[in-house]
Amino acid sequence: MINPKQRLRVKPSIIYTELDNKEAVLLNFETKYFYRLNEVGAKIWQLLDGKKTIGEITDAIVCEYDVDKDKAFASVSRQIKKLIKEKMVEITA
């Protein structure tokens, strides 16, 4: 379960590239997995600096996209679960 107080760390084997349409792609050199992010997913990725909590990332999404906090947390949690499953990030605290 995702906790708003948790922090995440991006694994060093991940390459992130922004596309012209505000989307992005991730490549995991360990697993050779390629992952495409939509605009919100790309913003979440950019906020994964290892210092912000999941709650702080959610707050940033709420401010930037004018979305309800519960809906934003659900979206952030879904994205983070996918990234953890694909071994692109790991929970640090």
PDB file of N, CA and C in Angstrom:
ATOM      1  N   MET A   1       0.836  -1.183   0.000  1.00  0.00           N
ATOM      2  CA  MET A   1       0.000   0.000   0.000  1.00  0.00           C
ATOM      3  C   MET A   1       0.887   1.256   0.000  1.00  0.00           C
ATOM      4  N   ILE A   2       0.477   2.230  -0.753  1.00  0.00           N
ATOM      5  CA  ILE A   2       1.223   3.478  -0.851  1.00  0.00           C
ATOM      6  C   ILE A   2       0.829   4.397   0.306  1.00  0.00           C
ATOM      7  N   ASN A   3       1.830   4.940   0.971  1.00  0.00           N
ATOM      8  CA  ASN A   3       1.642   5.824   2.112  1.00  0.00           C
ATOM      9  C   ASN A   3       2.083   7.237   1.717  1.00  0.00           C
ATOM     10  N   PRO A   4       1.283   8.273   2.011  1.00  0.00           N
ATOM     11  CA  PRO A   4       1.651   9.637   1.626  1.00  0.00           C
ATOM     12  C   PRO A   4       2.969  10.132   2.232  1.00  0.00           C
ATOM     13  N   LYS A   5       3.435   9.476   3.284  1.00  0.00           N
ATOM     14  CA  LYS A   5       4.676   9.923   3.940  1.00  0.00           C
ATOM     15  C   LYS A   5       5.927   9.245   3.360  1.00  0.00           C
ATOM     16  N   GLN A   6       5.731   8.301   2.468  1.00  0.00           N
ATOM     17  CA  GLN A   6       6.859   7.594   1.871  1.00  0.00           C
ATOM     18  C   GLN A   6       7.591   8.479   0.865  1.00  0.00           C
ATOM     19  N   ARG A   7       8.858   8.176   0.710  1.00  0.00           N
ATOM     20  CA  ARG A   7       9.687   8.813  -0.318  1.00  0.00           C
ATOM     21  C   ARG A   7      10.167   7.726  -1.272  1.00  0.00           C
ATOM     22  N   LEU A   8      10.442   8.135  -2.483  1.00  0.00           N
ATOM     23  CA  LEU A   8      10.890   7.187  -3.501  1.00  0.00           C
ATOM     24  C   LEU A   8      12.212   7.627  -4.078  1.00  0.00           C
ATOM     25  N   ARG A   9      12.963   6.660  -4.527  1.00  0.00           N
ATOM     26  CA  ARG A   9      14.238   6.936  -5.187  1.00  0.00           C
ATOM     27  C   ARG A   9      14.188   6.294  -6.568  1.00  0.00           C
ATOM     28  N   VAL A  10      14.600   7.058  -7.558  1.00  0.00           N
ATOM     29  CA  VAL A  10      14.690   6.548  -8.921  1.00  0.00           C
ATOM     30  C   VAL A  10      15.939   5.674  -9.009  1.00  0.00           C
ATOM     31  N   LYS A  11      15.804   4.528  -9.608  1.00  0.00           N
ATOM     32  CA  LYS A  11      16.964   3.644  -9.767  1.00  0.00           C
ATOM     33  C   LYS A  11      17.930   4.249 -10.785  1.00  0.00           C
ATOM     34  N   PRO A  12      19.217   4.119 -10.561  1.00  0.00           N
ATOM     35  CA  PRO A  12      20.207   4.760 -11.437  1.00  0.00           C
ATOM     36  C   PRO A  12      20.247   4.205 -12.861  1.00  0.00           C
ATOM     37  N   SER A  13      19.654   3.044 -13.083  1.00  0.00           N
ATOM     38  CA  SER A  13      19.682   2.439 -14.416  1.00  0.00           C
ATOM     39  C   SER A  13      18.583   2.978 -15.341  1.00  0.00           C
ATOM     40  N   ILE A  14      17.850   3.990 -14.884  1.00  0.00           N
ATOM     41  CA  ILE A  14      16.724   4.530 -15.651  1.00  0.00           C
ATOM     42  C   ILE A  14      17.139   5.774 -16.424  1.00  0.00           C
ATOM     43  N   ILE A  15      16.788   5.785 -17.695  1.00  0.00           N
ATOM     44  CA  ILE A  15      17.007   6.957 -18.537  1.00  0.00           C
ATOM     45  C   ILE A  15      15.639   7.586 -18.803  1.00  0.00           C
ATOM     46  N   TYR A  16      15.538   8.898 -18.596  1.00  0.00           N
ATOM     47  CA  TYR A  16      14.296   9.652 -18.784  1.00  0.00           C
ATOM     48  C   TYR A  16      14.488  10.642 -19.923  1.00  0.00           C
ATOM     49  N   THR A  17      13.540  10.668 -20.856  1.00  0.00           N
ATOM     50  CA  THR A  17      13.598  11.613 -21.966  1.00  0.00           C
ATOM     51  C   THR A  17      12.226  12.240 -22.170  1.00  0.00           C
ATOM     52  N   GLU A  18      12.193  13.569 -22.198  1.00  0.00           N
ATOM     53  CA  GLU A  18      10.945  14.282 -22.458  1.00  0.00           C
ATOM     54  C   GLU A  18      10.704  14.345 -23.960  1.00  0.00           C
ATOM     55  N   LEU A  19       9.437  14.246 -24.329  1.00  0.00           N
ATOM     56  CA  LEU A  19       9.030  14.384 -25.716  1.00  0.00           C
ATOM     57  C   LEU A  19       8.431  15.770 -25.929  1.00  0.00           C
ATOM     58  N   ASP A  20       8.243  16.172 -27.166  1.00  0.00           N
ATOM     59  CA  ASP A  20       7.729  17.503 -27.479  1.00  0.00           C
ATOM     60  C   ASP A  20       6.311  17.756 -26.973  1.00  0.00           C
ATOM     61  N   ASN A  21       5.514  16.724 -26.800  1.00  0.00           N
ATOM     62  CA  ASN A  21       4.114  16.875 -26.416  1.00  0.00           C
ATOM     63  C   ASN A  21       3.878  16.773 -24.903  1.00  0.00           C
ATOM     64  N   LYS A  22       4.879  17.057 -24.115  1.00  0.00           N
ATOM     65  CA  LYS A  22       4.844  17.004 -22.645  1.00  0.00           C
ATOM     66  C   LYS A  22       4.776  15.587 -22.094  1.00  0.00           C
ATOM     67  N   GLU A  23       4.857  14.603 -22.963  1.00  0.00           N
ATOM     68  CA  GLU A  23       4.953  13.221 -22.521  1.00  0.00           C
ATOM     69  C   GLU A  23       6.427  12.883 -22.362  1.00  0.00           C
ATOM     70  N   ALA A  24       6.695  11.668 -21.896  1.00  0.00           N
ATOM     71  CA  ALA A  24       8.083  11.260 -21.692  1.00  0.00           C
ATOM     72  C   ALA A  24       8.193   9.747 -21.861  1.00  0.00           C
ATOM     73  N   VAL A  25       9.426   9.296 -22.011  1.00  0.00           N
ATOM     74  CA  VAL A  25       9.692   7.864 -22.059  1.00  0.00           C
ATOM     75  C   VAL A  25      10.786   7.536 -21.043  1.00  0.00           C
ATOM     76  N   LEU A  26      10.674   6.339 -20.492  1.00  0.00           N
ATOM     77  CA  LEU A  26      11.661   5.825 -19.552  1.00  0.00           C
ATOM     78  C   LEU A  26      12.239   4.546 -20.143  1.00  0.00           C
ATOM     79  N   LEU A  27      13.508   4.343 -19.933  1.00  0.00           N
ATOM     80  CA  LEU A  27      14.158   3.099 -20.348  1.00  0.00           C
ATOM     81  C   LEU A  27      14.945   2.571 -19.162  1.00  0.00           C
ATOM     82  N   ASN A  28      14.660   1.338 -18.788  1.00  0.00           N
ATOM     83  CA  ASN A  28      15.375   0.677 -17.709  1.00  0.00           C
ATOM     84  C   ASN A  28      16.447  -0.196 -18.346  1.00  0.00           C
ATOM     85  N   PHE A  29      17.708   0.188 -18.167  1.00  0.00           N
ATOM     86  CA  PHE A  29      18.807  -0.565 -18.777  1.00  0.00           C
ATOM     87  C   PHE A  29      18.989  -1.949 -18.163  1.00  0.00           C
ATOM     88  N   GLU A  30      18.532  -2.156 -16.937  1.00  0.00           N
ATOM     89  CA  GLU A  30      18.659  -3.477 -16.316  1.00  0.00           C
ATOM     90  C   GLU A  30      17.670  -4.467 -16.912  1.00  0.00           C
ATOM     91  N   THR A  31      16.425  -4.030 -17.064  1.00  0.00           N
ATOM     92  CA  THR A  31      15.382  -4.941 -17.543  1.00  0.00           C
ATOM     93  C   THR A  31      15.105  -4.787 -19.031  1.00  0.00           C
ATOM     94  N   LYS A  32      15.663  -3.736 -19.640  1.00  0.00           N
ATOM     95  CA  LYS A  32      15.420  -3.397 -21.053  1.00  0.00           C
ATOM     96  C   LYS A  32      13.958  -3.027 -21.287  1.00  0.00           C
ATOM     97  N   TYR A  33      13.267  -2.610 -20.226  1.00  0.00           N
ATOM     98  CA  TYR A  33      11.862  -2.245 -20.320  1.00  0.00           C
ATOM     99  C   TYR A  33      11.727  -0.780 -20.717  1.00  0.00           C
ATOM    100  N   PHE A  34      10.842  -0.504 -21.656  1.00  0.00           N
ATOM    101  CA  PHE A  34      10.555   0.826 -22.170  1.00  0.00           C
ATOM    102  C   PHE A  34       9.172   1.219 -21.670  1.00  0.00           C
ATOM    103  N   TYR A  35       9.032   2.406 -21.116  1.00  0.00           N
ATOM    104  CA  TYR A  35       7.780   2.829 -20.505  1.00  0.00           C
ATOM    105  C   TYR A  35       7.446   4.240 -20.955  1.00  0.00           C
ATOM    106  N   ARG A  36       6.226   4.453 -21.407  1.00  0.00           N
ATOM    107  CA  ARG A  36       5.797   5.769 -21.868  1.00  0.00           C
ATOM    108  C   ARG A  36       4.935   6.421 -20.800  1.00  0.00           C
ATOM    109  N   LEU A  37       5.184   7.711 -20.540  1.00  0.00           N
ATOM    110  CA  LEU A  37       4.427   8.477 -19.554  1.00  0.00           C
ATOM    111  C   LEU A  37       3.612   9.564 -20.249  1.00  0.00           C
ATOM    112  N   ASN A  38       2.361   9.723 -19.828  1.00  0.00           N
ATOM    113  CA  ASN A  38       1.584  10.848 -20.321  1.00  0.00           C
ATOM    114  C   ASN A  38       2.049  12.114 -19.602  1.00  0.00           C
ATOM    115  N   GLU A  39       1.402  13.225 -19.847  1.00  0.00           N
ATOM    116  CA  GLU A  39       1.842  14.494 -19.266  1.00  0.00           C
ATOM    117  C   GLU A  39       1.875  14.452 -17.735  1.00  0.00           C
ATOM    118  N   VAL A  40       0.832  13.921 -17.124  1.00  0.00           N
ATOM    119  CA  VAL A  40       0.792  13.862 -15.656  1.00  0.00           C
ATOM    120  C   VAL A  40       1.828  12.875 -15.135  1.00  0.00           C
ATOM    121  N   GLY A  41       1.961  11.738 -15.794  1.00  0.00           N
ATOM    122  CA  GLY A  41       2.976  10.763 -15.399  1.00  0.00           C
ATOM    123  C   GLY A  41       4.376  11.344 -15.472  1.00  0.00           C
ATOM    124  N   ALA A  42       4.630  12.136 -16.518  1.00  0.00           N
ATOM    125  CA  ALA A  42       5.938  12.790 -16.658  1.00  0.00           C
ATOM    126  C   ALA A  42       6.170  13.783 -15.526  1.00  0.00           C
ATOM    127  N   LYS A  43       5.131  14.500 -15.139  1.00  0.00           N
ATOM    128  CA  LYS A  43       5.262  15.460 -14.033  1.00  0.00           C
ATOM    129  C   LYS A  43       5.555  14.723 -12.727  1.00  0.00           C
ATOM    130  N   ILE A  44       4.855  13.625 -12.503  1.00  0.00           N
ATOM    131  CA  ILE A  44       5.106  12.818 -11.293  1.00  0.00           C
ATOM    132  C   ILE A  44       6.566  12.367 -11.297  1.00  0.00           C
ATOM    133  N   TRP A  45       7.054  11.872 -12.434  1.00  0.00           N
ATOM    134  CA  TRP A  45       8.441  11.415 -12.530  1.00  0.00           C
ATOM    135  C   TRP A  45       9.414  12.547 -12.189  1.00  0.00           C
ATOM    136  N   GLN A  46       9.162  13.729 -12.707  1.00  0.00           N
ATOM    137  CA  GLN A  46      10.034  14.873 -12.451  1.00  0.00           C
ATOM    138  C   GLN A  46      10.089  15.230 -10.969  1.00  0.00           C
ATOM    139  N   LEU A  47       9.009  14.939 -10.254  1.00  0.00           N
ATOM    140  CA  LEU A  47       8.938  15.260  -8.825  1.00  0.00           C
ATOM    141  C   LEU A  47       9.580  14.178  -7.939  1.00  0.00           C
ATOM    142  N   LEU A  48       9.947  13.055  -8.514  1.00  0.00           N
ATOM    143  CA  LEU A  48      10.570  11.961  -7.761  1.00  0.00           C
ATOM    144  C   LEU A  48      12.056  12.247  -7.549  1.00  0.00           C
ATOM    145  N   ASP A  49      12.330  13.153  -6.643  1.00  0.00           N
ATOM    146  CA  ASP A  49      13.724  13.557  -6.402  1.00  0.00           C
ATOM    147  C   ASP A  49      14.331  12.892  -5.169  1.00  0.00           C
ATOM    148  N   GLY A  50      13.582  12.005  -4.518  1.00  0.00           N
ATOM    149  CA  GLY A  50      14.073  11.344  -3.313  1.00  0.00           C
ATOM    150  C   GLY A  50      13.891  12.163  -2.053  1.00  0.00           C
ATOM    151  N   LYS A  51      13.482  13.408  -2.199  1.00  0.00           N
ATOM    152  CA  LYS A  51      13.289  14.287  -1.047  1.00  0.00           C
ATOM    153  C   LYS A  51      11.808  14.520  -0.751  1.00  0.00           C
ATOM    154  N   LYS A  52      11.004  14.597  -1.790  1.00  0.00           N
ATOM    155  CA  LYS A  52       9.575  14.843  -1.613  1.00  0.00           C
ATOM    156  C   LYS A  52       8.863  13.553  -1.220  1.00  0.00           C
ATOM    157  N   THR A  53       7.886  13.693  -0.343  1.00  0.00           N
ATOM    158  CA  THR A  53       7.047  12.547  -0.006  1.00  0.00           C
ATOM    159  C   THR A  53       5.986  12.380  -1.087  1.00  0.00           C
ATOM    160  N   ILE A  54       5.343  11.242  -1.073  1.00  0.00           N
ATOM    161  CA  ILE A  54       4.258  11.007  -2.017  1.00  0.00           C
ATOM    162  C   ILE A  54       3.142  12.025  -1.786  1.00  0.00           C
ATOM    163  N   GLY A  55       2.918  12.395  -0.540  1.00  0.00           N
ATOM    164  CA  GLY A  55       1.929  13.431  -0.229  1.00  0.00           C
ATOM    165  C   GLY A  55       2.299  14.775  -0.843  1.00  0.00           C
ATOM    166  N   GLU A  56       3.577  15.130  -0.790  1.00  0.00           N
ATOM    167  CA  GLU A  56       4.029  16.392  -1.386  1.00  0.00           C
ATOM    168  C   GLU A  56       3.917  16.350  -2.911  1.00  0.00           C
ATOM    169  N   ILE A  57       4.183  15.212  -3.490  1.00  0.00           N
ATOM    170  CA  ILE A  57       4.029  15.052  -4.939  1.00  0.00           C
ATOM    171  C   ILE A  57       2.551  15.210  -5.300  1.00  0.00           C
ATOM    172  N   THR A  58       1.682  14.595  -4.514  1.00  0.00           N
ATOM    173  CA  THR A  58       0.240  14.727  -4.736  1.00  0.00           C
ATOM    174  C   THR A  58      -0.183  16.189  -4.657  1.00  0.00           C
ATOM    175  N   ASP A  59       0.308  16.910  -3.651  1.00  0.00           N
ATOM    176  CA  ASP A  59      -0.030  18.327  -3.513  1.00  0.00           C
ATOM    177  C   ASP A  59       0.404  19.130  -4.732  1.00  0.00           C
ATOM    178  N   ALA A  60       1.570  18.821  -5.281  1.00  0.00           N
ATOM    179  CA  ALA A  60       2.060  19.521  -6.470  1.00  0.00           C
ATOM    180  C   ALA A  60       1.155  19.235  -7.671  1.00  0.00           C
ATOM    181  N   ILE A  61       0.677  18.003  -7.783  1.00  0.00           N
ATOM    182  CA  ILE A  61      -0.237  17.653  -8.884  1.00  0.00           C
ATOM    183  C   ILE A  61      -1.562  18.389  -8.717  1.00  0.00           C
ATOM    184  N   VAL A  62      -2.050  18.475  -7.492  1.00  0.00           N
ATOM    185  CA  VAL A  62      -3.297  19.204  -7.220  1.00  0.00           C
ATOM    186  C   VAL A  62      -3.164  20.664  -7.647  1.00  0.00           C
ATOM    187  N   CYS A  63      -2.055  21.283  -7.306  1.00  0.00           N
ATOM    188  CA  CYS A  63      -1.832  22.698  -7.652  1.00  0.00           C
ATOM    189  C   CYS A  63      -1.693  22.900  -9.161  1.00  0.00           C
ATOM    190  N   GLU A  64      -0.943  22.044  -9.807  1.00  0.00           N
ATOM    191  CA  GLU A  64      -0.668  22.241 -11.226  1.00  0.00           C
ATOM    192  C   GLU A  64      -1.862  21.911 -12.121  1.00  0.00           C
ATOM    193  N   TYR A  65      -2.642  20.905 -11.745  1.00  0.00           N
ATOM    194  CA  TYR A  65      -3.713  20.439 -12.621  1.00  0.00           C
ATOM    195  C   TYR A  65      -5.113  20.729 -12.084  1.00  0.00           C
ATOM    196  N   ASP A  66      -5.219  21.429 -10.972  1.00  0.00           N
ATOM    197  CA  ASP A  66      -6.514  21.802 -10.407  1.00  0.00           C
ATOM    198  C   ASP A  66      -7.448  20.594 -10.322  1.00  0.00           C
ATOM    199  N   VAL A  67      -6.984  19.584  -9.620  1.00  0.00           N
ATOM    200  CA  VAL A  67      -7.727  18.340  -9.465  1.00  0.00           C
ATOM    201  C   VAL A  67      -7.966  18.090  -7.984  1.00  0.00           C
ATOM    202  N   ASP A  68      -9.010  17.366  -7.659  1.00  0.00           N
ATOM    203  CA  ASP A  68      -9.336  16.992  -6.288  1.00  0.00           C
ATOM    204  C   ASP A  68      -8.181  16.180  -5.683  1.00  0.00           C
ATOM    205  N   LYS A  69      -7.882  16.420  -4.414  1.00  0.00           N
ATOM    206  CA  LYS A  69      -6.737  15.771  -3.771  1.00  0.00           C
ATOM    207  C   LYS A  69      -6.869  14.244  -3.741  1.00  0.00           C
ATOM    208  N   ASP A  70      -8.061  13.739  -3.463  1.00  0.00           N
ATOM    209  CA  ASP A  70      -8.250  12.283  -3.430  1.00  0.00           C
ATOM    210  C   ASP A  70      -8.019  11.666  -4.807  1.00  0.00           C
ATOM    211  N   LYS A  71      -8.521  12.321  -5.834  1.00  0.00           N
ATOM    212  CA  LYS A  71      -8.319  11.829  -7.198  1.00  0.00           C
ATOM    213  C   LYS A  71      -6.838  11.895  -7.580  1.00  0.00           C
ATOM    214  N   ALA A  72      -6.178  12.981  -7.183  1.00  0.00           N
ATOM    215  CA  ALA A  72      -4.748  13.128  -7.473  1.00  0.00           C
ATOM    216  C   ALA A  72      -3.944  12.049  -6.754  1.00  0.00           C
ATOM    217  N   PHE A  73      -4.259  11.786  -5.482  1.00  0.00           N
ATOM    218  CA  PHE A  73      -3.535  10.760  -4.731  1.00  0.00           C
ATOM    219  C   PHE A  73      -3.733   9.383  -5.369  1.00  0.00           C
ATOM    220  N   ALA A  74      -4.953   9.101  -5.821  1.00  0.00           N
ATOM    221  CA  ALA A  74      -5.220   7.823  -6.478  1.00  0.00           C
ATOM    222  C   ALA A  74      -4.388   7.701  -7.755  1.00  0.00           C
ATOM    223  N   SER A  75      -4.312   8.781  -8.512  1.00  0.00           N
ATOM    224  CA  SER A  75      -3.538   8.777  -9.755  1.00  0.00           C
ATOM    225  C   SER A  75      -2.046   8.619  -9.480  1.00  0.00           C
ATOM    226  N   VAL A  76      -1.531   9.370  -8.510  1.00  0.00           N
ATOM    227  CA  VAL A  76      -0.120   9.280  -8.137  1.00  0.00           C
ATOM    228  C   VAL A  76       0.188   7.868  -7.632  1.00  0.00           C
ATOM    229  N   SER A  77      -0.662   7.326  -6.802  1.00  0.00           N
ATOM    230  CA  SER A  77      -0.457   5.978  -6.258  1.00  0.00           C
ATOM    231  C   SER A  77      -0.425   4.928  -7.361  1.00  0.00           C
ATOM    232  N   ARG A  78      -1.358   5.031  -8.307  1.00  0.00           N
ATOM    233  CA  ARG A  78      -1.407   4.093  -9.427  1.00  0.00           C
ATOM    234  C   ARG A  78      -0.099   4.134 -10.226  1.00  0.00           C
ATOM    235  N   GLN A  79       0.356   5.362 -10.512  1.00  0.00           N
ATOM    236  CA  GLN A  79       1.584   5.524 -11.289  1.00  0.00           C
ATOM    237  C   GLN A  79       2.790   4.955 -10.537  1.00  0.00           C
ATOM    238  N   ILE A  80       2.861   5.244  -9.255  1.00  0.00           N
ATOM    239  CA  ILE A  80       3.984   4.778  -8.441  1.00  0.00           C
ATOM    240  C   ILE A  80       3.990   3.251  -8.337  1.00  0.00           C
ATOM    241  N   LYS A  81       2.816   2.649  -8.182  1.00  0.00           N
ATOM    242  CA  LYS A  81       2.734   1.187  -8.129  1.00  0.00           C
ATOM    243  C   LYS A  81       3.279   0.568  -9.413  1.00  0.00           C
ATOM    244  N   LYS A  82       2.936   1.163 -10.560  1.00  0.00           N
ATOM    245  CA  LYS A  82       3.445   0.664 -11.840  1.00  0.00           C
ATOM    246  C   LYS A  82       4.959   0.782 -11.905  1.00  0.00           C
ATOM    247  N   LEU A  83       5.480   1.931 -11.461  1.00  0.00           N
ATOM    248  CA  LEU A  83       6.925   2.161 -11.509  1.00  0.00           C
ATOM    249  C   LEU A  83       7.676   1.223 -10.571  1.00  0.00           C
ATOM    250  N   ILE A  84       7.094   0.935  -9.419  1.00  0.00           N
ATOM    251  CA  ILE A  84       7.699  -0.025  -8.489  1.00  0.00           C
ATOM    252  C   ILE A  84       7.680  -1.423  -9.112  1.00  0.00           C
ATOM    253  N   LYS A  85       6.546  -1.799  -9.679  1.00  0.00           N
ATOM    254  CA  LYS A  85       6.412  -3.124 -10.303  1.00  0.00           C
ATOM    255  C   LYS A  85       7.439  -3.307 -11.420  1.00  0.00           C
ATOM    256  N   GLU A  86       7.681  -2.261 -12.175  1.00  0.00           N
ATOM    257  CA  GLU A  86       8.631  -2.338 -13.284  1.00  0.00           C
ATOM    258  C   GLU A  86      10.078  -2.071 -12.854  1.00  0.00           C
ATOM    259  N   LYS A  87      10.292  -1.958 -11.529  1.00  0.00           N
ATOM    260  CA  LYS A  87      11.623  -1.804 -10.942  1.00  0.00           C
ATOM    261  C   LYS A  87      12.340  -0.533 -11.409  1.00  0.00           C
ATOM    262  N   MET A  88      11.561   0.551 -11.532  1.00  0.00           N
ATOM    263  CA  MET A  88      12.132   1.832 -11.937  1.00  0.00           C
ATOM    264  C   MET A  88      12.355   2.766 -10.753  1.00  0.00           C
ATOM    265  N   VAL A  89      11.604   2.532  -9.682  1.00  0.00           N
ATOM    266  CA  VAL A  89      11.772   3.310  -8.447  1.00  0.00           C
ATOM    267  C   VAL A  89      11.698   2.349  -7.272  1.00  0.00           C
ATOM    268  N   GLU A  90      12.162   2.836  -6.128  1.00  0.00           N
ATOM    269  CA  GLU A  90      12.054   2.057  -4.901  1.00  0.00           C
ATOM    270  C   GLU A  90      11.733   2.981  -3.748  1.00  0.00           C
ATOM    271  N   ILE A  91      10.993   2.462  -2.795  1.00  0.00           N
ATOM    272  CA  ILE A  91      10.616   3.229  -1.605  1.00  0.00           C
ATOM    273  C   ILE A  91      11.838   3.336  -0.706  1.00  0.00           C
ATOM    274  N   THR A  92      12.115   4.557  -0.234  1.00  0.00           N
ATOM    275  CA  THR A  92      13.271   4.768   0.643  1.00  0.00           C
ATOM    276  C   THR A  92      12.872   4.994   2.089  1.00  0.00           C
ATOM    277  N   ALA A  93      11.690   5.549   2.332  1.00  0.00           N
ATOM    278  CA  ALA A  93      11.249   5.806   3.720  1.00  0.00           C
ATOM    279  C   ALA A  93       9.758   5.929   3.776  1.00  0.00           C
TER     280      ALA A  93
END
